[in-house]
mmCIF file of N, CA and C in Angstrom:
data_model
loop_
_atom_site.group_PDB
_atom_site.id
_atom_site.type_symbol
_atom_site.label_atom_id
_atom_site.label_comp_id
_atom_site.label_asym_id
_atom_site.label_seq_id
_atom_site.Cartn_x
_atom_site.Cartn_y
_atom_site.Cartn_z
ATOM 1 N N GLN A 263 -1.412 -58.549 -41.450
ATOM 2 C CA GLN A 263 -2.312 -59.689 -41.454
ATOM 3 C C GLN A 263 -3.488 -59.411 -40.523
ATOM 4 N N VAL A 264 -4.685 -59.610 -41.042
ATOM 5 C CA VAL A 264 -5.889 -59.346 -40.262
ATOM 6 C C VAL A 264 -6.056 -60.407 -39.195
ATOM 7 N N GLN A 265 -6.387 -59.972 -38.002
ATOM 8 C CA GLN A 265 -6.704 -60.874 -36.899
ATOM 9 C C GLN A 265 -8.012 -60.438 -36.267
ATOM 10 N N LEU A 266 -8.767 -61.417 -35.761
ATOM 11 C CA LEU A 266 -10.064 -61.154 -35.170
ATOM 12 C C LEU A 266 -10.109 -61.686 -33.750
ATOM 13 N N ALA A 267 -10.811 -60.989 -32.877
ATOM 14 C CA ALA A 267 -10.950 -61.436 -31.496
ATOM 15 C C ALA A 267 -12.342 -61.122 -31.001
ATOM 16 N N GLU A 268 -13.091 -62.167 -30.650
ATOM 17 C CA GLU A 268 -14.455 -61.984 -30.159
ATOM 18 C C GLU A 268 -14.467 -61.747 -28.655
ATOM 19 N N SER A 269 -15.509 -61.085 -28.206
ATOM 20 C CA SER A 269 -15.748 -60.889 -26.787
ATOM 21 C C SER A 269 -17.236 -60.647 -26.588
ATOM 22 N N GLY A 270 -17.660 -60.701 -25.344
ATOM 23 C CA GLY A 270 -19.039 -60.374 -25.030
ATOM 24 C C GLY A 270 -19.939 -61.551 -24.721
ATOM 25 N N GLY A 271 -19.429 -62.765 -24.878
ATOM 26 C CA GLY A 271 -20.248 -63.916 -24.558
ATOM 27 C C GLY A 271 -20.525 -64.004 -23.062
ATOM 28 N N GLY A 272 -21.455 -64.868 -22.699
ATOM 29 C CA GLY A 272 -21.784 -65.045 -21.294
ATOM 30 C C GLY A 272 -23.025 -65.882 -21.135
ATOM 31 N N SER A 273 -23.557 -65.859 -19.931
ATOM 32 C CA SER A 273 -24.763 -66.629 -19.612
ATOM 33 C C SER A 273 -25.918 -65.693 -19.348
ATOM 34 N N VAL A 274 -27.043 -65.969 -19.987
ATOM 35 C CA VAL A 274 -28.251 -65.170 -19.784
ATOM 36 C C VAL A 274 -29.449 -66.104 -19.703
ATOM 37 N N GLN A 275 -30.551 -65.579 -19.227
ATOM 38 C CA GLN A 275 -31.790 -66.345 -19.198
ATOM 39 C C GLN A 275 -32.564 -66.122 -20.492
ATOM 40 N N THR A 276 -33.502 -67.006 -20.758
ATOM 41 C CA THR A 276 -34.355 -66.877 -21.932
ATOM 42 C C THR A 276 -34.990 -65.492 -21.970
ATOM 43 N N GLY A 277 -34.938 -64.891 -23.133
ATOM 44 C CA GLY A 277 -35.481 -63.553 -23.303
ATOM 45 C C GLY A 277 -34.455 -62.441 -23.097
ATOM 46 N N GLY A 278 -33.287 -62.797 -22.610
ATOM 47 C CA GLY A 278 -32.260 -61.804 -22.363
ATOM 48 C C GLY A 278 -31.526 -61.382 -23.623
ATOM 49 N N SER A 279 -30.571 -60.496 -23.441
ATOM 50 C CA SER A 279 -29.813 -59.948 -24.562
ATOM 51 C C SER A 279 -28.316 -60.026 -24.291
ATOM 52 N N LEU A 280 -27.557 -60.113 -25.353
ATOM 53 C CA LEU A 280 -26.107 -60.049 -25.282
ATOM 54 C C LEU A 280 -25.593 -59.286 -26.492
ATOM 55 N N THR A 281 -24.480 -58.613 -26.293
ATOM 56 C CA THR A 281 -23.820 -57.920 -27.392
ATOM 57 C C THR A 281 -22.433 -58.511 -27.589
ATOM 58 N N LEU A 282 -22.224 -59.128 -28.718
ATOM 59 C CA LEU A 282 -20.928 -59.695 -29.049
ATOM 60 C C LEU A 282 -20.133 -58.693 -29.885
ATOM 61 N N SER A 283 -18.853 -58.613 -29.617
ATOM 62 C CA SER A 283 -17.974 -57.744 -30.394
ATOM 63 C C SER A 283 -16.875 -58.565 -31.043
ATOM 64 N N CYS A 284 -16.466 -58.118 -32.206
ATOM 65 C CA CYS A 284 -15.360 -58.730 -32.931
ATOM 66 C C CYS A 284 -14.352 -57.622 -33.221
ATOM 67 N N ALA A 285 -13.258 -57.632 -32.499
ATOM 68 C CA ALA A 285 -12.221 -56.617 -32.688
ATOM 69 C C ALA A 285 -11.311 -57.022 -33.835
ATOM 70 N N VAL A 286 -11.068 -56.079 -34.737
ATOM 71 C CA VAL A 286 -10.252 -56.327 -35.924
ATOM 72 C C VAL A 286 -8.916 -55.619 -35.784
ATOM 73 N N SER A 287 -7.856 -56.346 -35.983
ATOM 74 C CA SER A 287 -6.528 -55.745 -35.993
ATOM 75 C C SER A 287 -5.799 -56.143 -37.271
ATOM 76 N N GLY A 288 -4.797 -55.340 -37.633
ATOM 77 C CA GLY A 288 -4.012 -55.638 -38.819
ATOM 78 C C GLY A 288 -4.609 -55.120 -40.103
ATOM 79 N N SER A 289 -5.627 -54.281 -39.993
ATOM 80 C CA SER A 289 -6.251 -53.727 -41.189
ATOM 81 C C SER A 289 -6.640 -52.286 -40.921
ATOM 82 N N THR A 290 -6.404 -51.430 -41.889
ATOM 83 C CA THR A 290 -6.760 -50.026 -41.730
ATOM 84 C C THR A 290 -8.130 -49.721 -42.342
ATOM 85 N N TYR A 291 -8.765 -50.727 -42.899
ATOM 86 C CA TYR A 291 -10.092 -50.543 -43.443
ATOM 87 C C TYR A 291 -10.923 -51.767 -43.094
ATOM 88 N N MET A 292 -12.241 -51.622 -43.204
ATOM 89 C CA MET A 292 -13.127 -52.741 -42.861
ATOM 90 C C MET A 292 -14.227 -52.930 -43.888
ATOM 91 N N ASN A 293 -14.074 -52.377 -45.085
ATOM 92 C CA ASN A 293 -15.140 -52.508 -46.064
ATOM 93 C C ASN A 293 -15.009 -53.793 -46.864
ATOM 94 N N TYR A 294 -14.969 -54.896 -46.128
ATOM 95 C CA TYR A 294 -14.916 -56.209 -46.763
ATOM 96 C C TYR A 294 -15.906 -57.127 -46.074
ATOM 97 N N CYS A 295 -16.053 -58.291 -46.628
ATOM 98 C CA CYS A 295 -17.031 -59.256 -46.157
ATOM 99 C C CYS A 295 -16.663 -59.770 -44.767
ATOM 100 N N MET A 296 -17.636 -59.708 -43.852
ATOM 101 C CA MET A 296 -17.452 -60.243 -42.512
ATOM 102 C C MET A 296 -18.726 -60.964 -42.095
ATOM 103 N N GLY A 297 -18.598 -61.890 -41.176
ATOM 104 C CA GLY A 297 -19.781 -62.631 -40.759
ATOM 105 C C GLY A 297 -19.665 -63.195 -39.359
ATOM 106 N N TRP A 298 -20.802 -63.574 -38.828
ATOM 107 C CA TRP A 298 -20.890 -64.274 -37.548
ATOM 108 C C TRP A 298 -21.400 -65.696 -37.796
ATOM 109 N N PHE A 299 -20.806 -66.638 -37.090
ATOM 110 C CA PHE A 299 -21.191 -68.036 -37.173
ATOM 111 C C PHE A 299 -21.358 -68.573 -35.759
ATOM 112 N N ARG A 300 -21.997 -69.716 -35.639
ATOM 113 C CA ARG A 300 -22.084 -70.341 -34.326
ATOM 114 C C ARG A 300 -22.011 -71.852 -34.468
ATOM 115 N N GLN A 301 -21.566 -72.465 -33.394
ATOM 116 C CA GLN A 301 -21.477 -73.921 -33.368
ATOM 117 C C GLN A 301 -21.880 -74.412 -31.994
ATOM 118 N N ALA A 302 -22.962 -75.167 -31.956
ATOM 119 C CA ALA A 302 -23.430 -75.774 -30.716
ATOM 120 C C ALA A 302 -22.696 -77.097 -30.506
ATOM 121 N N PRO A 303 -22.604 -77.563 -29.261
ATOM 122 C CA PRO A 303 -21.907 -78.823 -28.992
ATOM 123 C C PRO A 303 -22.485 -79.973 -29.807
ATOM 124 N N GLY A 304 -21.624 -80.691 -30.494
ATOM 125 C CA GLY A 304 -22.047 -81.843 -31.269
ATOM 126 C C GLY A 304 -22.693 -81.527 -32.587
ATOM 127 N N LYS A 305 -22.711 -80.255 -32.959
ATOM 128 C CA LYS A 305 -23.351 -79.856 -34.207
ATOM 129 C C LYS A 305 -22.362 -79.106 -35.086
ATOM 130 N N GLY A 306 -22.735 -78.962 -36.334
ATOM 131 C CA GLY A 306 -21.886 -78.271 -37.275
ATOM 132 C C GLY A 306 -21.980 -76.765 -37.138
ATOM 133 N N ARG A 307 -21.025 -76.073 -37.721
ATOM 134 C CA ARG A 307 -21.018 -74.617 -37.680
ATOM 135 C C ARG A 307 -22.055 -74.067 -38.650
ATOM 136 N N LYS A 308 -22.780 -73.044 -38.201
ATOM 137 C CA LYS A 308 -23.819 -72.435 -39.025
ATOM 138 C C LYS A 308 -23.612 -70.930 -39.125
ATOM 139 N N GLY A 309 -23.931 -70.382 -40.259
ATOM 140 C CA GLY A 309 -23.888 -68.951 -40.406
ATOM 141 C C GLY A 309 -25.019 -68.294 -39.637
ATOM 142 N N VAL A 310 -24.792 -67.105 -39.143
ATOM 143 C CA VAL A 310 -25.793 -66.361 -38.394
ATOM 144 C C VAL A 310 -26.149 -65.070 -39.122
ATOM 145 N N ALA A 311 -25.141 -64.277 -39.437
ATOM 146 C CA ALA A 311 -25.361 -62.989 -40.073
ATOM 147 C C ALA A 311 -24.094 -62.587 -40.819
ATOM 148 N N ALA A 312 -24.277 -61.757 -41.810
ATOM 149 C CA ALA A 312 -23.136 -61.273 -42.580
ATOM 150 C C ALA A 312 -23.291 -59.790 -42.843
ATOM 151 N N ILE A 313 -22.159 -59.132 -42.980
ATOM 152 C CA ILE A 313 -22.163 -57.733 -43.384
ATOM 153 C C ILE A 313 -21.240 -57.625 -44.584
ATOM 154 N N ASN A 314 -21.791 -57.128 -45.660
ATOM 155 C CA ASN A 314 -21.080 -57.096 -46.926
ATOM 156 C C ASN A 314 -20.120 -55.911 -46.996
ATOM 157 N N GLY A 315 -19.352 -55.865 -48.054
ATOM 158 C CA GLY A 315 -18.378 -54.802 -48.217
ATOM 159 C C GLY A 315 -19.002 -53.421 -48.230
ATOM 160 N N ASP A 316 -20.223 -53.327 -48.759
ATOM 161 C CA ASP A 316 -20.885 -52.018 -48.830
ATOM 162 C C ASP A 316 -21.684 -51.699 -47.577
ATOM 163 N N GLY A 317 -21.629 -52.583 -46.582
ATOM 164 C CA GLY A 317 -22.338 -52.349 -45.326
ATOM 165 C C GLY A 317 -23.716 -52.964 -45.257
ATOM 166 N N SER A 318 -24.203 -53.498 -46.355
ATOM 167 C CA SER A 318 -25.498 -54.162 -46.313
ATOM 168 C C SER A 318 -25.370 -55.453 -45.517
ATOM 169 N N THR A 319 -26.501 -55.922 -45.006
ATOM 170 C CA THR A 319 -26.472 -57.068 -44.103
ATOM 171 C C THR A 319 -27.434 -58.159 -44.543
ATOM 172 N N SER A 320 -27.193 -59.349 -44.057
ATOM 173 C CA SER A 320 -28.091 -60.472 -44.313
ATOM 174 C C SER A 320 -28.099 -61.364 -43.087
ATOM 175 N N TYR A 321 -29.208 -62.082 -42.903
ATOM 176 C CA TYR A 321 -29.390 -62.918 -41.733
ATOM 177 C C TYR A 321 -30.003 -64.257 -42.132
ATOM 178 N N VAL A 322 -29.674 -65.280 -41.350
ATOM 179 C CA VAL A 322 -30.382 -66.533 -41.531
ATOM 180 C C VAL A 322 -31.727 -66.403 -40.834
ATOM 181 N N ASP A 323 -32.629 -67.311 -41.147
ATOM 182 C CA ASP A 323 -33.995 -67.164 -40.662
ATOM 183 C C ASP A 323 -34.099 -67.059 -39.139
ATOM 184 N N PHE A 324 -33.334 -67.853 -38.411
ATOM 185 C CA PHE A 324 -33.492 -67.845 -36.952
ATOM 186 C C PHE A 324 -32.980 -66.554 -36.329
ATOM 187 N N ALA A 325 -32.216 -65.784 -37.063
ATOM 188 C CA ALA A 325 -31.666 -64.540 -36.537
ATOM 189 C C ALA A 325 -32.499 -63.313 -36.910
ATOM 190 N N LYS A 326 -33.315 -63.452 -37.917
ATOM 191 C CA LYS A 326 -34.091 -62.294 -38.379
ATOM 192 C C LYS A 326 -35.041 -61.804 -37.293
ATOM 193 N N GLY A 327 -35.020 -60.505 -37.082
ATOM 194 C CA GLY A 327 -35.897 -59.896 -36.094
ATOM 195 C C GLY A 327 -35.368 -59.936 -34.676
ATOM 196 N N ARG A 328 -34.320 -60.727 -34.424
ATOM 197 C CA ARG A 328 -33.768 -60.812 -33.068
ATOM 198 C C ARG A 328 -32.316 -60.354 -33.008
ATOM 199 N N PHE A 329 -31.559 -60.601 -34.062
ATOM 200 C CA PHE A 329 -30.133 -60.271 -34.088
ATOM 201 C C PHE A 329 -29.893 -59.116 -35.056
ATOM 202 N N THR A 330 -28.915 -58.275 -34.724
ATOM 203 C CA THR A 330 -28.519 -57.183 -35.603
ATOM 204 C C THR A 330 -27.004 -57.140 -35.697
ATOM 205 N N VAL A 331 -26.500 -57.162 -36.916
ATOM 206 C CA VAL A 331 -25.057 -57.069 -37.133
ATOM 207 C C VAL A 331 -24.725 -55.664 -37.617
ATOM 208 N N SER A 332 -23.630 -55.128 -37.099
ATOM 209 C CA SER A 332 -23.207 -53.793 -37.504
ATOM 210 C C SER A 332 -21.686 -53.728 -37.456
ATOM 211 N N ARG A 333 -21.174 -52.639 -38.004
ATOM 212 C CA ARG A 333 -19.727 -52.490 -38.080
ATOM 213 C C ARG A 333 -19.375 -51.034 -37.825
ATOM 214 N N ASP A 334 -18.334 -50.812 -37.043
ATOM 215 C CA ASP A 334 -17.864 -49.463 -36.752
ATOM 216 C C ASP A 334 -16.403 -49.368 -37.169
ATOM 217 N N GLY A 335 -16.157 -48.754 -38.328
ATOM 218 C CA GLY A 335 -14.799 -48.661 -38.834
ATOM 219 C C GLY A 335 -13.907 -47.794 -37.983
ATOM 220 N N SER A 336 -14.480 -46.812 -37.291
ATOM 221 C CA SER A 336 -13.662 -45.929 -36.455
ATOM 222 C C SER A 336 -13.121 -46.651 -35.235
ATOM 223 N N LYS A 337 -13.821 -47.701 -34.823
ATOM 224 C CA LYS A 337 -13.384 -48.485 -33.664
ATOM 225 C C LYS A 337 -12.814 -49.841 -34.070
ATOM 226 N N ASN A 338 -12.880 -50.140 -35.357
ATOM 227 C CA ASN A 338 -12.401 -51.439 -35.867
ATOM 228 C C ASN A 338 -13.097 -52.620 -35.187
ATOM 229 N N ILE A 339 -14.406 -52.542 -35.096
ATOM 230 C CA ILE A 339 -15.148 -53.647 -34.512
ATOM 231 C C ILE A 339 -16.376 -53.972 -35.341
ATOM 232 N N MET A 340 -16.780 -55.224 -35.266
ATOM 233 C CA MET A 340 -18.069 -55.673 -35.780
ATOM 234 C C MET A 340 -18.855 -56.144 -34.569
ATOM 235 N N VAL A 341 -20.129 -55.840 -34.558
ATOM 236 C CA VAL A 341 -20.957 -56.126 -33.388
ATOM 237 C C VAL A 341 -22.136 -56.997 -33.797
ATOM 238 N N LEU A 342 -22.488 -57.931 -32.944
ATOM 239 C CA LEU A 342 -23.706 -58.706 -33.113
ATOM 240 C C LEU A 342 -24.564 -58.486 -31.866
ATOM 241 N N GLN A 343 -25.648 -57.742 -32.037
ATOM 242 C CA GLN A 343 -26.593 -57.518 -30.952
ATOM 243 C C GLN A 343 -27.630 -58.633 -31.003
ATOM 244 N N MET A 344 -27.768 -59.344 -29.901
ATOM 245 C CA MET A 344 -28.695 -60.472 -29.856
ATOM 246 C C MET A 344 -29.754 -60.215 -28.793
ATOM 247 N N ASN A 345 -31.004 -60.202 -29.200
ATOM 248 C CA ASN A 345 -32.119 -59.961 -28.293
ATOM 249 C C ASN A 345 -33.045 -61.164 -28.266
ATOM 250 N N ASN A 346 -33.879 -61.216 -27.234
ATOM 251 C CA ASN A 346 -34.851 -62.300 -27.100
ATOM 252 C C ASN A 346 -34.181 -63.669 -27.284
ATOM 253 N N LEU A 347 -33.130 -63.884 -26.553
ATOM 254 C CA LEU A 347 -32.357 -65.109 -26.711
ATOM 255 C C LEU A 347 -33.130 -66.326 -26.216
ATOM 256 N N LYS A 348 -32.876 -67.445 -26.877
ATOM 257 C CA LYS A 348 -33.538 -68.698 -26.567
ATOM 258 C C LYS A 348 -32.488 -69.747 -26.229
ATOM 259 N N PRO A 349 -32.869 -70.796 -25.504
ATOM 260 C CA PRO A 349 -31.879 -71.839 -25.178
ATOM 261 C C PRO A 349 -31.193 -72.412 -26.418
ATOM 262 N N GLU A 350 -31.905 -72.489 -27.519
ATOM 263 C CA GLU A 350 -31.301 -73.031 -28.736
ATOM 264 C C GLU A 350 -30.269 -72.095 -29.362
ATOM 265 N N ASP A 351 -30.140 -70.888 -28.829
ATOM 266 C CA ASP A 351 -29.081 -69.981 -29.284
ATOM 267 C C ASP A 351 -27.749 -70.260 -28.596
ATOM 268 N N SER A 352 -27.757 -71.143 -27.614
ATOM 269 C CA SER A 352 -26.530 -71.472 -26.897
ATOM 270 C C SER A 352 -25.532 -72.110 -27.855
ATOM 271 N N ALA A 353 -24.341 -71.546 -27.896
ATOM 272 C CA ALA A 353 -23.319 -72.031 -28.830
ATOM 273 C C ALA A 353 -22.049 -71.217 -28.643
ATOM 274 N N MET A 354 -20.997 -71.685 -29.300
ATOM 275 C CA MET A 354 -19.801 -70.865 -29.439
ATOM 276 C C MET A 354 -20.011 -70.000 -30.670
ATOM 277 N N TYR A 355 -19.807 -68.715 -30.514
ATOM 278 C CA TYR A 355 -20.000 -67.777 -31.605
ATOM 279 C C TYR A 355 -18.639 -67.299 -32.118
ATOM 280 N N TYR A 356 -18.507 -67.315 -33.424
ATOM 281 C CA TYR A 356 -17.257 -66.929 -34.080
ATOM 282 C C TYR A 356 -17.510 -65.793 -35.066
ATOM 283 N N CYS A 357 -16.552 -64.886 -35.170
ATOM 284 C CA CYS A 357 -16.583 -63.933 -36.271
ATOM 285 C C CYS A 357 -15.536 -64.348 -37.301
ATOM 286 N N ALA A 358 -15.786 -63.977 -38.528
ATOM 287 C CA ALA A 358 -14.899 -64.344 -39.625
ATOM 288 C C ALA A 358 -14.899 -63.245 -40.664
ATOM 289 N N ALA A 359 -13.862 -63.237 -41.484
ATOM 290 C CA ALA A 359 -13.735 -62.185 -42.494
ATOM 291 C C ALA A 359 -12.945 -62.677 -43.692
ATOM 292 N N ASP A 360 -13.135 -62.004 -44.791
ATOM 293 C CA ASP A 360 -12.318 -62.208 -45.975
ATOM 294 C C ASP A 360 -11.927 -60.837 -46.493
ATOM 295 N N PRO A 361 -10.739 -60.357 -46.140
ATOM 296 C CA PRO A 361 -10.325 -59.012 -46.549
ATOM 297 C C PRO A 361 -10.208 -58.817 -48.057
ATOM 298 N N SER A 362 -10.253 -59.896 -48.825
ATOM 299 C CA SER A 362 -10.168 -59.742 -50.281
ATOM 300 C C SER A 362 -11.522 -59.444 -50.909
ATOM 301 N N GLN A 363 -12.612 -59.660 -50.170
ATOM 302 C CA GLN A 363 -13.942 -59.364 -50.688
ATOM 303 C C GLN A 363 -14.291 -57.930 -50.304
ATOM 304 N N VAL A 364 -13.759 -56.998 -51.050
ATOM 305 C CA VAL A 364 -13.902 -55.583 -50.719
ATOM 306 C C VAL A 364 -15.081 -54.992 -51.488
ATOM 307 N N GLY A 365 -15.856 -54.173 -50.788
ATOM 308 C CA GLY A 365 -16.997 -53.542 -51.423
ATOM 309 C C GLY A 365 -18.057 -54.560 -51.785
ATOM 310 N N GLY A 366 -18.967 -54.184 -52.598
ATOM 311 C CA GLY A 366 -19.972 -55.109 -53.081
ATOM 312 C C GLY A 366 -21.105 -55.338 -52.101
ATOM 313 N N ASP A 367 -22.177 -55.932 -52.579
ATOM 314 C CA ASP A 367 -23.371 -56.140 -51.771
ATOM 315 C C ASP A 367 -23.646 -57.620 -51.553
ATOM 316 N N TRP A 368 -22.605 -58.421 -51.650
ATOM 317 C CA TRP A 368 -22.786 -59.862 -51.466
ATOM 318 C C TRP A 368 -21.510 -60.460 -50.919
ATOM 319 N N CYS A 369 -21.660 -61.449 -50.035
ATOM 320 C CA CYS A 369 -20.521 -62.131 -49.441
ATOM 321 C C CYS A 369 -20.530 -63.597 -49.827
ATOM 322 N N ASP A 370 -19.381 -64.099 -50.182
ATOM 323 C CA ASP A 370 -19.204 -65.550 -50.309
ATOM 324 C C ASP A 370 -18.761 -66.044 -48.948
ATOM 325 N N LEU A 371 -19.723 -66.468 -48.126
ATOM 326 C CA LEU A 371 -19.391 -66.859 -46.761
ATOM 327 C C LEU A 371 -18.489 -68.088 -46.726
ATOM 328 N N ASN A 372 -18.533 -68.906 -47.759
ATOM 329 C CA ASN A 372 -17.666 -70.085 -47.793
ATOM 330 C C ASN A 372 -16.199 -69.717 -47.984
ATOM 331 N N ALA A 373 -15.960 -68.468 -48.389
ATOM 332 C CA ALA A 373 -14.588 -68.033 -48.658
ATOM 333 C C ALA A 373 -13.965 -67.280 -47.491
ATOM 334 N N LEU A 374 -14.708 -67.098 -46.408
ATOM 335 C CA LEU A 374 -14.126 -66.384 -45.261
ATOM 336 C C LEU A 374 -12.956 -67.181 -44.715
ATOM 337 N N ASN A 375 -11.810 -66.527 -44.603
ATOM 338 C CA ASN A 375 -10.578 -67.260 -44.297
ATOM 339 C C ASN A 375 -9.834 -66.747 -43.075
ATOM 340 N N VAL A 376 -10.410 -65.790 -42.375
ATOM 341 C CA VAL A 376 -9.814 -65.318 -41.125
ATOM 342 C C VAL A 376 -10.858 -65.513 -40.033
ATOM 343 N N TRP A 377 -10.453 -66.165 -38.943
ATOM 344 C CA TRP A 377 -11.407 -66.518 -37.896
ATOM 345 C C TRP A 377 -10.897 -66.106 -36.531
ATOM 346 N N GLY A 378 -11.844 -65.742 -35.673
ATOM 347 C CA GLY A 378 -11.507 -65.505 -34.290
ATOM 348 C C GLY A 378 -11.530 -66.801 -33.502
ATOM 349 N N GLN A 379 -11.290 -66.680 -32.209
ATOM 350 C CA GLN A 379 -11.191 -67.863 -31.353
ATOM 351 C C GLN A 379 -12.543 -68.269 -30.780
ATOM 352 N N GLY A 380 -13.526 -67.401 -30.893
ATOM 353 C CA GLY A 380 -14.866 -67.722 -30.424
ATOM 354 C C GLY A 380 -15.171 -67.173 -29.045
ATOM 355 N N THR A 381 -16.457 -66.973 -28.807
ATOM 356 C CA THR A 381 -16.930 -66.559 -27.489
ATOM 357 C C THR A 381 -18.192 -67.348 -27.182
ATOM 358 N N LEU A 382 -18.311 -67.848 -25.959
ATOM 359 C CA LEU A 382 -19.376 -68.783 -25.605
ATOM 360 C C LEU A 382 -20.619 -68.059 -25.115
ATOM 361 N N VAL A 383 -21.741 -68.450 -25.672
ATOM 362 C CA VAL A 383 -23.050 -67.924 -25.262
ATOM 363 C C VAL A 383 -23.870 -69.076 -24.698
ATOM 364 N N THR A 384 -24.385 -68.883 -23.503
ATOM 365 C CA THR A 384 -25.226 -69.899 -22.860
ATOM 366 C C THR A 384 -26.530 -69.243 -22.443
ATOM 367 N N VAL A 385 -27.636 -69.816 -22.905
ATOM 368 C CA VAL A 385 -28.962 -69.280 -22.587
ATOM 369 C C VAL A 385 -29.715 -70.345 -21.800
ATOM 370 N N SER A 386 -30.107 -70.015 -20.602
ATOM 371 C CA SER A 386 -30.817 -70.968 -19.753
ATOM 372 C C SER A 386 -32.321 -70.735 -19.820
ATOM 373 N N ALA A 387 -33.055 -71.833 -19.634
ATOM 374 C CA ALA A 387 -34.519 -71.753 -19.723
ATOM 375 C C ALA A 387 -35.112 -71.058 -18.509
#
C-alpha cells in the first residue's frame, strides 16, 4: 500500500524559498499521477501542481514561474521547489497520488486517493 509523507515546510520571509519533499513508500515505481495541494486556514483545498505518469507537469496560475514540481524515482520522492514566496502562499501543503493512473500525460486530480499528512508553510511579510 502506497503511503506518502511530506517534509520541508517552515517559516520564511517574502521572497524566500522552500523545498518540499514527498517521500513515497510501499511502491517500487512512481510513474503514476501525483500532485501537490494546499489549504489555507478557513479556505478550501486547492491544487498547486501535478506530475503525470509520463513525467510531464502542470501548474495552476499562481504557481507558474515560481514553483517547480519534480520526481526522483531512484529516491522515491516528489519535490516541490517554491521560490519568490508570498504571504498568500502560507498554507498546509499536501502531496497526493493515484497509483492506478500509470503513464499518460494527464492526471485526474479529483481521483487522487492517497494523501500525506501535510507540511506547514508560513510566509511573513
